[in-house]
Amino acid sequence: MANKTIHKQAIFYTLINYLGTAIGIVSALFIYPLDYGFSGIVKFIDNITQLLYPVMVLGASHALIKFYPALDDKRRKQLFNYSLISILTVSVVVLFFIIAFDKITGYKKIILVYFAFPISISLAFIDLFRKQAQQMQKLAVPTLFEKIIPKIALPVLFIMLLNNVLGVNESLFYYVITYMVVFLFTGFYLFRYFKPGYNYRFKTLFGEISRRDYFRYSLFSFAGSLGSVLAFRIDGIVVFNLISDEANGIFGNAVTIASAMQVPAIGLFALYAPVISEYLKSGNLKELHVKYKETARLLFFVGALLFSCIVIGIDDLFSLLPSYEKLRQMIPVICISGFSVLINMATGFNTEIITYSNYYRFNMIAIVSLIGLNIPLNLFVVYYTDWGIEGIAWASFVSVTLFNALKMVFIYKKFRLLPFDKNFFILGLIFASSLCLVCLLPDLSDNFLNLVFKVGLSLILNIVIVYKLRLVHQVTVWVDKAMFFVRK
């Protein structure tokens, strides 16, 4: 019953994420290219937000997942309340440091950091609310609020800006309001089903769990989250500050399109987090290994299928759109970033296994290693090459690949678990062969017909071969159901 609930929530979660991603892609194709400068400003605010809000959370949401199984209902509510107080307190401290940074450095674009601050607070509480909803298997609705409302609001504000209805600062102000609305909606929904009460005396809570263990775990989780931001968001910050607003708009839109590939991974990782925590707590490594390999194969199949379609059809698709000359600037970054996403998906839930195990400290080592590689690579590209945003994308690709390899080796040494098996490598061979085959075929004279023919051929080849060889269990189930429905 639990697995059925998880899969049902995963489906809803994935559909909502895809809807939000679809809105984002449509905007990236038709609206944002009309003003890459403003798009770059918004992307920069988003990157700063992603830098600030892990500081405000300070690992509290991960600690909620980690210690939840060991507590009774009363202590779980206390833990949630403690997390609320922690986020509020740290947010005040963060605001103080932003003001101090402003006074000391005189950073010219500090106004954008102030715009990012209330969004960060909203996201910090939303993250905590989502983790609690995740424990209750009610993640779909909070995801709907978080992924859809901002994706609708931003294009509307963009259009109003382009038509001189709003100025830049007014548009950014309403963008901030959007996230505050999401925060309120998510809170109202959660508290309909979860009543934490008003018990803010936490002595009994830390009688059940070690205060030292809680803070140690929270701080290491925080370090991992912040490090991930520095590792994966530094490119946008570097492009905005050292290249240009417009370049950041192009780069950010390209990454948005490539990120569509990882939506299924986000859903599965979020919904399996409590399950992984429980497997590790009970020592059920055999079942964990099965899920590890099963999930890696499924995500690699989905990711490789989408990546193949992107590589084969992206230029033909863009040529059919009115802003082709602006859109084609994104193609190299989309392909490189898409490859990075595929690598990340193919290695399964590495981060979750480490985070919810007794070796969670290793996340910090991995992240520090990634930062130590990614930042110098980005700076090298900017100051010593003329590769531009393509070079930044390749720097991120190298960093992501080594980061995942490091975590995978660590998990194997500690748990003897690997996400790969024989079927995984057969999958890789199938996708590589079909991609080469389709790309080598001569192009048709019409872009639309070429798009339909080549992308359709790639999809049919990969799905039929994988189904016939029974390489991915879930794909076999989906195709069998589809065939039964058609025959019926």
Coordinates of C-alpha atoms in Angstrom, one line a residue:
M1 CA 0.0 0.0 0.0
A2 CA 2.9 2.4 0.9
N3 CA 4.6 1.7 -2.5
K4 CA 1.3 2.3 -4.3
T5 CA 0.9 5.7 -2.5
I6 CA 4.4 6.6 -3.3
H7 CA 4.0 5.8 -7.0
K8 CA 0.7 7.7 -7.2
Q9 CA 2.3 10.7 -5.6
A10 CA 5.3 10.4 -7.9
I11 CA 3.0 10.5 -10.9
F12 CA 1.2 13.6 -9.7
Y13 CA 4.4 15.2 -8.6
T14 CA 6.0 14.5 -12.0
L15 CA 3.0 15.8 -13.9
I16 CA 2.9 19.0 -12.0
N17 CA 6.6 19.5 -12.5
Y18 CA 6.3 18.8 -16.2
L19 CA 3.4 21.3 -16.4
G20 CA 5.6 23.9 -14.7
T21 CA 8.5 23.1 -16.9
A22 CA 6.3 23.2 -20.0
I23 CA 5.2 26.7 -19.0
G24 CA 8.8 27.7 -18.4
I25 CA 9.9 26.3 -21.8
V26 CA 7.1 28.1 -23.7
S27 CA 8.1 31.3 -22.0
A28 CA 11.8 30.7 -22.7
L29 CA 11.0 30.1 -26.4
F30 CA 8.5 32.9 -27.0
I31 CA 8.7 35.5 -24.3
Y32 CA 12.1 35.7 -22.6
P33 CA 14.2 36.1 -25.8
L34 CA 12.4 39.4 -26.4
D35 CA 14.5 40.9 -23.6
Y36 CA 17.5 38.7 -22.5
G37 CA 18.7 41.6 -20.3
F38 CA 15.7 41.5 -17.9
S39 CA 15.6 37.7 -18.2
G40 CA 19.3 37.7 -17.0
I41 CA 18.4 39.9 -14.0
V42 CA 15.6 37.5 -12.9
K43 CA 17.9 34.6 -13.3
F44 CA 20.5 36.3 -11.1
I45 CA 17.9 37.0 -8.4
D46 CA 17.0 33.3 -8.6
N47 CA 20.6 32.3 -8.2
I48 CA 21.1 34.6 -5.2
T49 CA 17.8 33.2 -3.7
Q50 CA 19.1 29.7 -4.1
L51 CA 22.3 30.8 -2.3
L52 CA 20.5 32.4 0.7
Y53 CA 17.6 30.1 1.5
P54 CA 19.8 27.0 2.4
V55 CA 21.5 29.3 4.9
M56 CA 18.1 30.2 6.4
V57 CA 17.0 26.5 6.5
L58 CA 20.4 25.6 8.0
G59 CA 19.7 21.9 7.4
A60 CA 16.4 21.9 9.4
S61 CA 14.3 20.3 6.6
H62 CA 16.8 17.5 6.1
A63 CA 17.0 16.9 9.8
L64 CA 13.2 16.6 9.9
I65 CA 13.4 13.7 7.4
K66 CA 16.4 12.1 9.2
F67 CA 15.0 12.1 12.8
Y68 CA 11.3 11.7 12.0
P69 CA 11.2 7.9 12.0
A70 CA 12.7 7.7 15.5
L71 CA 10.1 10.0 17.1
D72 CA 6.5 9.6 18.3
D73 CA 3.8 11.9 17.0
K74 CA 4.2 14.5 19.8
R75 CA 7.9 14.8 19.4
R76 CA 7.5 15.0 15.6
K77 CA 5.4 18.1 16.1
Q78 CA 8.0 19.6 18.5
L79 CA 10.7 19.0 15.9
F80 CA 8.6 20.8 13.2
N81 CA 8.1 23.7 15.6
Y82 CA 11.7 23.8 16.4
S83 CA 12.5 24.0 12.7
L84 CA 10.1 27.0 12.3
I85 CA 11.9 28.9 15.1
S86 CA 15.3 28.1 13.6
I87 CA 14.4 29.4 10.1
L88 CA 13.0 32.6 11.5
T89 CA 16.0 33.3 13.7
V90 CA 18.6 32.5 11.0
S91 CA 16.7 34.7 8.5
V92 CA 17.1 37.7 10.8
V93 CA 20.8 37.0 11.0
V94 CA 21.1 36.7 7.3
L95 CA 19.4 40.1 6.8
F96 CA 21.9 41.7 9.2
F97 CA 24.8 40.3 7.1
I98 CA 23.3 41.5 3.9
I99 CA 23.0 45.0 5.3
A100 CA 26.6 44.8 6.5
F101 CA 27.8 43.5 3.1
D102 CA 26.1 46.5 1.5
K103 CA 27.7 49.0 3.8
I104 CA 31.2 47.4 3.6
T105 CA 31.4 46.6 -0.2
G106 CA 29.1 49.1 -1.8
Y107 CA 28.1 46.4 -4.3
K108 CA 26.4 48.1 -7.2
K109 CA 23.7 45.5 -7.7
I110 CA 22.8 45.1 -4.0
I111 CA 19.2 46.0 -4.8
L112 CA 18.9 42.7 -6.5
V113 CA 20.1 40.9 -3.4
Y114 CA 17.4 42.8 -1.4
F115 CA 14.8 41.6 -3.9
A116 CA 16.1 38.0 -3.4
F117 CA 15.9 38.2 0.4
P118 CA 12.0 37.9 0.9
I119 CA 11.9 35.2 -1.8
S120 CA 14.6 33.3 0.1
I121 CA 12.6 33.4 3.4
S122 CA 9.5 32.2 1.5
L123 CA 11.4 29.3 -0.1
A124 CA 12.9 28.4 3.3
F125 CA 9.5 27.9 4.9
I126 CA 8.1 26.3 1.8
D127 CA 11.0 23.8 1.9
L128 CA 10.2 22.9 5.5
F129 CA 6.4 22.7 4.7
R130 CA 7.2 20.4 1.7
K131 CA 9.3 18.1 3.8
Q132 CA 6.5 17.7 6.3
A133 CA 4.0 17.1 3.5
Q134 CA 6.4 14.6 2.1
Q135 CA 6.4 12.6 5.3
M136 CA 2.6 12.6 5.1
Q137 CA 2.6 11.6 1.4
K138 CA 0.8 14.8 0.4
L139 CA 3.5 16.4 -1.7
A140 CA 1.5 17.0 -4.9
V141 CA -0.5 20.1 -3.9
P142 CA 2.5 22.0 -2.4
T143 CA 4.4 21.2 -5.5
L144 CA 1.5 22.6 -7.6
F145 CA 1.7 25.9 -5.7
E146 CA 5.5 26.2 -5.9
K147 CA 6.1 25.1 -9.5
I148 CA 3.0 26.6 -11.3
I149 CA 2.2 30.0 -9.7
P150 CA 5.7 31.6 -10.2
K151 CA 5.9 30.1 -13.7
I152 CA 2.6 31.8 -14.7
A153 CA 3.4 35.1 -12.9
L154 CA 6.8 35.7 -14.4
P155 CA 5.7 35.6 -18.1
V156 CA 2.8 37.9 -17.2
L157 CA 5.1 40.4 -15.5
F158 CA 7.5 40.1 -18.5
I159 CA 4.8 41.0 -20.9
M160 CA 3.6 43.9 -18.8
L161 CA 7.3 45.2 -18.7
L162 CA 7.7 44.9 -22.5
N163 CA 4.4 46.9 -23.0
N164 CA 5.6 49.6 -20.5
V165 CA 2.8 48.8 -18.1
L166 CA 5.4 48.1 -15.3
G167 CA 9.0 49.2 -14.8
V168 CA 11.8 46.9 -14.0
N169 CA 11.7 47.4 -10.2
E170 CA 7.9 47.2 -10.1
S171 CA 8.0 43.9 -12.0
L172 CA 10.6 42.5 -9.6
F173 CA 8.5 43.7 -6.6
Y174 CA 5.5 41.7 -7.9
Y175 CA 7.8 38.8 -8.6
V176 CA 8.6 38.8 -4.9
I177 CA 4.9 39.0 -3.9
T178 CA 4.3 35.8 -6.0
Y179 CA 6.6 33.7 -3.8
M180 CA 5.0 35.2 -0.7
V181 CA 1.6 34.0 -2.0
V182 CA 3.1 30.5 -2.6
F183 CA 4.3 30.5 1.0
L184 CA 0.9 31.4 2.3
F185 CA -1.0 28.8 0.2
T186 CA 1.5 26.0 1.1
G187 CA 1.1 26.8 4.8
F188 CA -2.7 26.9 4.6
Y189 CA -2.7 23.5 2.8
L190 CA -0.3 21.8 5.2
F191 CA -2.0 23.0 8.4
R192 CA -5.3 21.6 7.2
Y193 CA -3.8 18.1 7.7
F194 CA -1.1 18.7 10.2
K195 CA -1.6 20.4 13.6
P196 CA 1.7 21.0 15.2
G197 CA 0.2 22.9 18.2
Y198 CA 2.0 25.6 20.2
N199 CA 4.5 23.5 22.2
Y200 CA 7.8 25.5 22.0
R201 CA 9.5 23.8 25.0
F202 CA 12.1 21.6 23.3
K203 CA 13.8 20.0 26.3
T204 CA 11.7 16.8 26.0
L205 CA 12.4 16.7 22.3
F206 CA 16.2 16.7 22.9
G207 CA 15.7 14.0 25.5
E208 CA 14.6 11.7 22.7
I209 CA 17.2 12.7 20.2
S210 CA 20.7 14.0 20.9
R211 CA 21.0 17.7 20.6
R212 CA 24.6 17.2 19.5
D213 CA 23.6 14.7 16.8
Y214 CA 20.8 17.0 15.6
F215 CA 23.0 20.1 15.2
R216 CA 25.9 18.1 13.7
Y217 CA 23.6 16.6 11.1
S218 CA 21.9 19.9 10.4
L219 CA 25.1 21.7 9.9
F220 CA 26.6 19.0 7.6
S221 CA 23.3 19.0 5.6
F222 CA 23.4 22.8 5.4
A223 CA 27.0 22.6 4.2
G224 CA 26.0 20.1 1.6
S225 CA 23.0 22.2 0.4
L226 CA 25.0 25.4 0.3
G227 CA 27.9 23.7 -1.4
S228 CA 25.5 22.3 -4.0
V229 CA 24.3 25.9 -4.7
L230 CA 27.8 27.2 -5.0
A231 CA 28.7 24.3 -7.2
F232 CA 25.7 24.4 -9.5
R233 CA 24.6 28.0 -9.4
I234 CA 28.0 29.7 -9.5
D235 CA 27.9 29.7 -13.3
G236 CA 24.9 32.0 -13.4
I237 CA 26.4 34.4 -10.9
V238 CA 29.7 34.4 -12.8
V239 CA 28.0 35.0 -16.2
F240 CA 25.9 37.9 -14.8
N241 CA 28.7 39.7 -13.0
L242 CA 31.7 39.0 -15.3
I243 CA 30.1 38.7 -18.8
S244 CA 26.7 40.5 -19.1
D245 CA 23.0 40.5 -18.2
E246 CA 22.1 39.4 -21.7
A247 CA 24.5 36.5 -21.7
N248 CA 23.0 35.4 -18.4
G249 CA 19.6 35.5 -19.9
I250 CA 20.7 33.3 -22.8
F251 CA 22.5 30.9 -20.5
G252 CA 19.7 30.8 -17.9
N253 CA 17.0 30.1 -20.6
A254 CA 19.1 27.3 -22.1
V255 CA 19.6 25.7 -18.7
T256 CA 15.8 26.0 -18.1
I257 CA 15.1 24.0 -21.3
A258 CA 17.7 21.4 -20.5
S259 CA 16.4 21.1 -16.9
A260 CA 13.1 19.7 -18.3
M261 CA 14.9 16.3 -18.5
Q262 CA 15.4 16.0 -14.7
V263 CA 11.7 16.5 -13.7
P264 CA 11.1 12.7 -13.2
A265 CA 14.3 12.5 -11.1
I266 CA 13.2 15.4 -8.8
G267 CA 9.9 13.6 -8.2
L268 CA 11.4 10.2 -7.4
F269 CA 14.2 11.6 -5.3
A270 CA 11.8 13.6 -3.2
L271 CA 9.3 10.9 -2.7
Y272 CA 11.8 8.1 -2.0
A273 CA 13.8 10.1 0.6
P274 CA 11.7 8.8 3.6
V275 CA 12.0 5.3 2.1
I276 CA 15.8 5.5 1.8
S277 CA 16.0 6.9 5.3
E278 CA 14.0 3.9 6.6
Y279 CA 16.0 1.3 4.6
L280 CA 19.3 2.7 6.0
K281 CA 17.9 2.9 9.6
S282 CA 16.8 -0.7 9.4
G283 CA 19.9 -1.9 7.6
N284 CA 17.9 -3.2 4.7
L285 CA 20.7 -2.8 2.1
K286 CA 19.5 -5.6 -0.1
E287 CA 16.2 -3.8 -0.9
L288 CA 17.9 -0.5 -1.1
H289 CA 20.3 -1.9 -3.7
V290 CA 17.4 -3.1 -5.8
K291 CA 15.7 0.3 -5.7
Y292 CA 19.0 2.0 -6.4
K293 CA 19.6 0.1 -9.6
E294 CA 16.0 0.1 -10.7
T295 CA 15.7 3.8 -10.3
A296 CA 19.0 4.5 -12.0
R297 CA 17.9 2.5 -15.1
L298 CA 14.5 4.1 -15.3
L299 CA 15.9 7.6 -15.0
F300 CA 18.7 6.9 -17.4
F301 CA 16.1 5.6 -19.9
V302 CA 13.9 8.7 -19.5
G303 CA 16.8 11.1 -19.6
A304 CA 18.5 9.5 -22.6
L305 CA 15.2 9.4 -24.5
L306 CA 14.7 13.2 -23.9
F307 CA 18.4 14.0 -24.5
S308 CA 18.3 12.2 -27.9
C309 CA 15.2 14.2 -28.9
I310 CA 16.9 17.4 -27.9
V311 CA 20.2 16.8 -29.8
I312 CA 18.4 15.5 -32.9
G313 CA 15.5 18.0 -33.2
I314 CA 16.4 21.2 -31.4
D315 CA 17.7 23.1 -34.4
D316 CA 14.7 22.1 -36.6
L317 CA 12.3 23.1 -33.8
F318 CA 13.9 26.5 -33.3
S319 CA 13.9 27.2 -37.1
L320 CA 10.1 26.9 -37.1
L321 CA 9.9 29.7 -34.5
P322 CA 9.9 33.5 -35.1
S323 CA 12.9 34.2 -32.9
Y324 CA 15.2 31.7 -34.5
E325 CA 18.3 34.0 -34.6
K326 CA 18.0 34.6 -30.9
L327 CA 17.0 31.1 -30.0
R328 CA 19.9 29.4 -31.8
Q329 CA 22.4 31.1 -29.4
M330 CA 21.1 28.7 -26.8
I331 CA 21.6 25.5 -28.7
P332 CA 25.2 24.6 -27.6
V333 CA 24.4 25.4 -23.9
I334 CA 21.2 23.3 -24.1
C335 CA 23.0 20.3 -25.4
I336 CA 25.9 20.6 -22.9
S337 CA 23.6 21.2 -20.0
G338 CA 21.3 18.4 -21.1
F339 CA 24.3 16.0 -21.0
S340 CA 25.1 17.2 -17.5
V341 CA 21.5 16.5 -16.4
L342 CA 21.7 13.0 -18.0
I343 CA 24.8 12.2 -16.0
N344 CA 23.2 13.3 -12.8
M345 CA 20.0 11.2 -13.5
A346 CA 22.0 8.1 -14.5
T347 CA 23.8 7.9 -11.1
G348 CA 20.5 7.5 -9.2
F349 CA 19.9 8.8 -5.6
N350 CA 23.5 9.0 -4.6
T351 CA 23.0 12.2 -2.5
E352 CA 20.0 10.8 -0.7
I353 CA 21.9 7.6 0.4
I354 CA 24.8 9.6 1.8
T355 CA 22.6 12.3 3.4
Y356 CA 20.4 9.8 5.3
S357 CA 23.3 7.5 6.3
N358 CA 25.8 7.8 9.1
Y359 CA 28.3 9.0 6.5
Y360 CA 26.4 12.3 5.8
R361 CA 29.6 14.2 6.6
F362 CA 31.1 13.0 3.3
N363 CA 28.6 15.3 1.4
M364 CA 30.7 18.2 2.7
I365 CA 33.9 16.7 1.3
A366 CA 32.3 16.0 -2.0
I367 CA 30.8 19.5 -2.2
V368 CA 34.1 21.2 -1.2
S369 CA 35.8 19.2 -3.9
L370 CA 33.2 20.3 -6.4
I371 CA 33.4 24.0 -5.5
G372 CA 37.2 23.8 -5.6
L373 CA 36.9 22.5 -9.2
N374 CA 33.9 24.5 -10.5
I375 CA 34.8 28.0 -9.4
P376 CA 38.4 27.9 -10.8
L377 CA 37.1 26.4 -14.1
N378 CA 34.5 29.1 -14.4
L379 CA 37.1 31.9 -13.8
F380 CA 39.6 30.2 -16.1
V381 CA 36.9 30.2 -18.9
V382 CA 36.1 33.9 -18.3
Y383 CA 39.6 35.3 -18.0
Y384 CA 41.7 33.0 -20.2
T385 CA 39.5 31.8 -23.0
D386 CA 37.0 33.2 -25.5
W387 CA 34.6 30.3 -25.1
G388 CA 31.9 32.4 -23.4
I389 CA 28.8 30.7 -22.1
E390 CA 29.6 27.5 -23.9
G391 CA 32.8 27.2 -21.9
I392 CA 30.9 27.9 -18.7
A393 CA 28.5 25.1 -19.6
W394 CA 31.4 22.7 -20.2
A395 CA 33.0 23.7 -16.9
S396 CA 29.7 22.7 -15.1
F397 CA 29.6 19.5 -17.0
V398 CA 33.1 18.4 -15.9
S399 CA 32.3 19.4 -12.3
V400 CA 29.0 17.5 -12.2
T401 CA 30.5 14.4 -13.7
L402 CA 33.4 14.2 -11.3
F403 CA 31.0 15.1 -8.4
N404 CA 28.7 12.2 -9.1
A405 CA 31.7 9.8 -9.7
L406 CA 33.1 10.7 -6.3
K407 CA 29.9 10.0 -4.5
M408 CA 29.3 6.8 -6.4
V409 CA 32.8 5.5 -5.5
F410 CA 32.2 6.4 -1.8
I411 CA 28.9 4.6 -1.7
Y412 CA 30.4 1.5 -3.2
K413 CA 33.3 1.5 -0.7
K414 CA 30.9 1.9 2.3
F415 CA 27.8 0.0 1.3
R416 CA 28.9 -2.1 -1.7
L417 CA 26.1 -0.6 -3.7
L418 CA 26.3 0.5 -7.4
P419 CA 23.5 2.0 -9.5
F420 CA 24.8 0.1 -12.6
D421 CA 24.4 -3.4 -13.9
K422 CA 24.6 -5.2 -17.2
N423 CA 21.2 -3.9 -18.4
F424 CA 22.3 -0.3 -17.7
F425 CA 25.3 -0.6 -20.0
I426 CA 23.2 -2.3 -22.7
L427 CA 20.8 0.7 -22.4
G428 CA 23.7 3.1 -22.9
L429 CA 24.9 1.2 -26.0
I430 CA 21.4 1.2 -27.5
F431 CA 20.9 5.0 -27.1
A432 CA 24.4 5.8 -28.3
S433 CA 23.9 3.7 -31.4
S434 CA 20.5 5.0 -32.3
L435 CA 21.6 8.6 -31.8
C436 CA 24.5 8.1 -34.2
L437 CA 22.3 6.3 -36.7
V438 CA 19.6 9.0 -36.8
C439 CA 22.1 11.9 -36.9
L440 CA 23.9 10.3 -39.9
L441 CA 20.7 10.1 -41.9
P442 CA 20.4 12.8 -44.6
D443 CA 18.2 15.7 -43.7
L444 CA 14.8 16.3 -45.4
S445 CA 14.3 19.6 -47.2
D446 CA 11.5 20.7 -44.9
N447 CA 12.4 21.5 -41.2
F448 CA 9.1 20.3 -39.8
L449 CA 9.1 17.0 -41.7
N450 CA 12.8 16.5 -40.7
L451 CA 11.9 17.2 -37.0
V452 CA 9.0 14.7 -37.0
F453 CA 10.8 12.0 -39.0
K454 CA 14.1 12.0 -37.0
V455 CA 12.7 12.5 -33.5
G456 CA 9.9 10.0 -34.2
L457 CA 12.4 7.5 -35.5
S458 CA 14.6 7.9 -32.4
L459 CA 11.7 7.5 -30.1
I460 CA 10.4 4.3 -31.8
L461 CA 13.8 2.7 -32.1
N462 CA 14.7 3.2 -28.4
I463 CA 11.4 2.4 -26.9
V464 CA 10.8 -0.8 -29.0
I465 CA 14.3 -2.2 -28.5
V466 CA 14.3 -1.5 -24.7
Y467 CA 10.8 -3.1 -24.5
K468 CA 11.8 -6.1 -26.5
L469 CA 14.9 -6.7 -24.4
R470 CA 13.0 -6.1 -21.1
L471 CA 15.7 -3.8 -19.9
V472 CA 13.6 -1.5 -17.7
H473 CA 10.8 -3.0 -15.7
Q474 CA 8.6 0.1 -15.5
V475 CA 8.9 0.7 -19.3
T476 CA 7.8 -2.9 -19.9
V477 CA 4.8 -2.3 -17.6
W478 CA 3.9 1.0 -19.4
V479 CA 4.1 -0.5 -22.9
D480 CA 2.1 -3.5 -21.9
K481 CA -0.6 -1.3 -20.4
A482 CA -0.6 0.8 -23.6
M483 CA -0.9 -2.2 -25.8
F484 CA -3.7 -3.7 -23.7
F485 CA -5.6 -0.4 -23.9
V486 CA -5.2 -0.2 -27.7
R487 CA -6.3 -3.8 -28.3
K488 CA -9.2 -3.3 -26.0

